[in-house]
PDB file of C-alpha atoms in Angstrom:
ATOM      1  CA  MET A   1     107.525  93.832  64.218  1.00  0.00           C
ATOM      2  CA  SER A   2     104.652  92.054  62.509  1.00  0.00           C
ATOM      3  CA  ALA A   3     101.016  92.288  63.573  1.00  0.00           C
ATOM      4  CA  GLU A   4     101.223  88.692  64.805  1.00  0.00           C
ATOM      5  CA  ASP A   5     104.323  89.482  66.910  1.00  0.00           C
ATOM      6  CA  LEU A   6     102.525  92.461  68.431  1.00  0.00           C
ATOM      7  CA  GLU A   7      99.444  90.372  69.187  1.00  0.00           C
ATOM      8  CA  ASN A   8     101.593  87.649  70.797  1.00  0.00           C
ATOM      9  CA  TYR A   9     103.390  90.284  72.887  1.00  0.00           C
ATOM     10  CA  GLU A  10     100.102  91.801  74.092  1.00  0.00           C
ATOM     11  CA  THR A  11      98.715  88.351  74.913  1.00  0.00           C
ATOM     12  CA  GLU A  12     101.825  87.510  76.946  1.00  0.00           C
ATOM     13  CA  MET A  13     101.627  90.848  78.812  1.00  0.00           C
ATOM     14  CA  GLU A  14      97.969  90.218  79.689  1.00  0.00           C
ATOM     15  CA  LEU A  15      98.807  86.702  80.891  1.00  0.00           C
ATOM     16  CA  GLN A  16     101.598  88.062  83.102  1.00  0.00           C
ATOM     17  CA  LEU A  17      99.178  90.639  84.528  1.00  0.00           C
ATOM     18  CA  TYR A  18      96.598  87.963  85.285  1.00  0.00           C
ATOM     19  CA  ARG A  19      99.244  85.858  87.036  1.00  0.00           C
ATOM     20  CA  GLU A  20     100.289  88.862  89.126  1.00  0.00           C
ATOM     21  CA  TYR A  21      96.646  89.517  90.024  1.00  0.00           C
ATOM     22  CA  ARG A  22      96.195  85.900  91.070  1.00  0.00           C
ATOM     23  CA  ASP A  23      99.308  86.152  93.271  1.00  0.00           C
ATOM     24  CA  VAL A  24      98.308  89.399  95.028  1.00  0.00           C
ATOM     25  CA  VAL A  25      94.496  89.279  95.281  1.00  0.00           C
ATOM     26  CA  ASN A  26      94.588  87.651  98.742  1.00  0.00           C
ATOM     27  CA  LEU A  27      96.564  90.627 100.099  1.00  0.00           C
ATOM     28  CA  PHE A  28      93.584  92.962  99.616  1.00  0.00           C
ATOM     29  CA  SER A  29      90.128  93.481 101.099  1.00  0.00           C
ATOM     30  CA  TYR A  30      88.264  95.206  98.260  1.00  0.00           C
ATOM     31  CA  VAL A  31      87.811  95.083  94.505  1.00  0.00           C
ATOM     32  CA  VAL A  32      87.007  98.470  92.968  1.00  0.00           C
ATOM     33  CA  GLU A  33      85.922  98.988  89.391  1.00  0.00           C
ATOM     34  CA  THR A  34      85.572 102.338  87.649  1.00  0.00           C
ATOM     35  CA  GLU A  35      84.935 103.096  83.997  1.00  0.00           C
ATOM     36  CA  ARG A  36      88.687 103.345  83.391  1.00  0.00           C
ATOM     37  CA  ARG A  37      90.417 101.038  85.869  1.00  0.00           C
ATOM     38  CA  PHE A  38      90.168  97.973  88.070  1.00  0.00           C
ATOM     39  CA  TYR A  39      91.780  98.140  91.522  1.00  0.00           C
ATOM     40  CA  LEU A  40      92.433  95.994  94.541  1.00  0.00           C
ATOM     41  CA  ALA A  41      92.630  97.968  97.799  1.00  0.00           C
ATOM     42  CA  ASN A  42      92.685  97.620 101.560  1.00  0.00           C
ATOM     43  CA  HIS A  43      90.871 100.876 102.316  1.00  0.00           C
ATOM     44  CA  VAL A  44      88.121 102.477 100.234  1.00  0.00           C
ATOM     45  CA  ASP A  45      86.372 105.796 100.845  1.00  0.00           C
ATOM     46  CA  LEU A  46      83.590 106.570  98.361  1.00  0.00           C
ATOM     47  CA  GLN A  47      81.753 109.877  98.605  1.00  0.00           C
ATOM     48  CA  ALA A  48      78.895 110.952  96.352  1.00  0.00           C
ATOM     49  CA  ARG A  49      79.116 114.698  95.766  1.00  0.00           C
ATOM     50  CA  SER A  50      77.234 117.219  93.685  1.00  0.00           C
ATOM     51  CA  ALA A  51      78.158 120.428  91.929  1.00  0.00           C
ATOM     52  CA  ASP A  52      75.882 122.517  89.729  1.00  0.00           C
ATOM     53  CA  GLY A  53      73.214 119.813  89.855  1.00  0.00           C
ATOM     54  CA  GLU A  54      75.610 117.091  88.662  1.00  0.00           C
ATOM     55  CA  VAL A  55      76.417 114.104  90.878  1.00  0.00           C
ATOM     56  CA  TYR A  56      79.940 112.738  90.842  1.00  0.00           C
ATOM     57  CA  PHE A  57      81.945 110.277  92.909  1.00  0.00           C
ATOM     58  CA  ASP A  58      85.070 111.090  94.868  1.00  0.00           C
ATOM     59  CA  LEU A  59      86.909 107.823  95.458  1.00  0.00           C
ATOM     60  CA  THR A  60      89.995 107.480  97.642  1.00  0.00           C
ATOM     61  CA  LEU A  61      91.908 104.201  97.871  1.00  0.00           C
ATOM     62  CA  GLN A  62      94.825 103.344 100.103  1.00  0.00           C
ATOM     63  CA  ASP A  63      97.250 100.461  99.756  1.00  0.00           C
ATOM     64  CA  ALA A  64      96.122  99.602  96.229  1.00  0.00           C
ATOM     65  CA  TRP A  65      97.071  97.525  93.207  1.00  0.00           C
ATOM     66  CA  VAL A  66      96.077  98.719  89.728  1.00  0.00           C
ATOM     67  CA  TRP A  67      95.095  96.391  86.888  1.00  0.00           C
ATOM     68  CA  ASP A  68      96.922  98.086  84.037  1.00  0.00           C
ATOM     69  CA  VAL A  69      99.105  96.152  81.627  1.00  0.00           C
ATOM     70  CA  TYR A  70     101.082  99.284  80.708  1.00  0.00           C
ATOM     71  CA  ARG A  71     102.025 100.364  84.261  1.00  0.00           C
ATOM     72  CA  THR A  72     105.444  99.339  85.486  1.00  0.00           C
ATOM     73  CA  ALA A  73     104.531 100.016  89.132  1.00  0.00           C
ATOM     74  CA  ARG A  74     101.101  98.603  89.918  1.00  0.00           C
ATOM     75  CA  PHE A  75     101.311  98.927  93.713  1.00  0.00           C
ATOM     76  CA  VAL A  76     100.138 102.399  94.767  1.00  0.00           C
ATOM     77  CA  LYS A  77     100.049 103.913  98.269  1.00  0.00           C
ATOM     78  CA  ASN A  78      97.174 106.345  97.567  1.00  0.00           C
ATOM     79  CA  VAL A  79      94.764 106.713  94.668  1.00  0.00           C
ATOM     80  CA  ARG A  80      92.142 109.386  94.142  1.00  0.00           C
ATOM     81  CA  VAL A  81      89.545 109.084  91.401  1.00  0.00           C
ATOM     82  CA  ILE A  82      86.916 111.675  90.495  1.00  0.00           C
ATOM     83  CA  THR A  83      84.268 110.307  88.133  1.00  0.00           C
ATOM     84  CA  PHE A  84      80.757 110.963  86.879  1.00  0.00           C
ATOM     85  CA  LYS A  85      80.431 107.288  85.927  1.00  0.00           C
ATOM     86  CA  ASP A  86      79.464 104.288  88.051  1.00  0.00           C
ATOM     87  CA  VAL A  87      81.816 102.926  90.696  1.00  0.00           C
ATOM     88  CA  ASN A  88      81.550  99.343  91.908  1.00  0.00           C
ATOM     89  CA  VAL A  89      83.077  98.357  95.286  1.00  0.00           C
ATOM     90  CA  GLU A  90      83.008  94.764  96.495  1.00  0.00           C
ATOM     91  CA  GLU A  91      84.480  93.319  99.660  1.00  0.00           C
ATOM     92  CA  LEU A  92      86.562  90.235  98.981  1.00  0.00           C
ATOM     93  CA  MET A  93      85.848  87.095 100.943  1.00  0.00           C
ATOM     94  CA  LYS A  94      88.970  85.957 102.760  1.00  0.00           C
ATOM     95  CA  SER A  95      89.808  82.274 102.406  1.00  0.00           C
ATOM     96  CA  ASP A  96      89.408  81.773 106.165  1.00  0.00           C
ATOM     97  CA  ASP A  97      85.841  83.184 105.869  1.00  0.00           C
ATOM     98  CA  LEU A  98      84.914  80.370 103.508  1.00  0.00           C
ATOM     99  CA  GLN A  99      83.759  77.219 105.254  1.00  0.00           C
ATOM    100  CA  ILE A 100      83.918  74.129 103.068  1.00  0.00           C
ATOM    101  CA  PRO A 101      81.775  71.241 104.341  1.00  0.00           C
ATOM    102  CA  LYS A 102      83.449  67.933 105.023  1.00  0.00           C
ATOM    103  CA  ASP A 103      82.707  65.021 102.701  1.00  0.00           C
ATOM    104  CA  GLY A 104      79.161  63.765 103.104  1.00  0.00           C
ATOM    105  CA  GLU A 105      77.969  66.861 104.988  1.00  0.00           C
ATOM    106  CA  LEU A 106      76.304  68.690 102.121  1.00  0.00           C
ATOM    107  CA  GLY A 107      72.829  67.675 103.252  1.00  0.00           C
ATOM    108  CA  SER A 108      70.059  66.432 101.028  1.00  0.00           C
ATOM    109  CA  PHE A 109      68.690  68.252  98.049  1.00  0.00           C
ATOM    110  CA  GLY A 110      65.154  68.005  96.734  1.00  0.00           C
TER     111      GLY A 110
END
């Protein structure tokens, strides 16, 4: 396999992963980002803990999807992550939460 074939394969795998993400993102309530992974989840429990003066995060996710091009099974029932690095948790806006104004109802600017 040439370097170009390998690059094309990796690009196609990443595109397939993005398409899967786009198809499943509306099934989840939260986006969670750690230093190693990106997750979608419906339940997130994040606890800051300390041991020997060091602070770490104990993260538990339920009903999750893992952004990982090399995983064959990206849907996971339970995930537990212990990390000393930052954790970012964002609640996703559901499409029914978004109110789009009707034509001509944007108001005036300026």
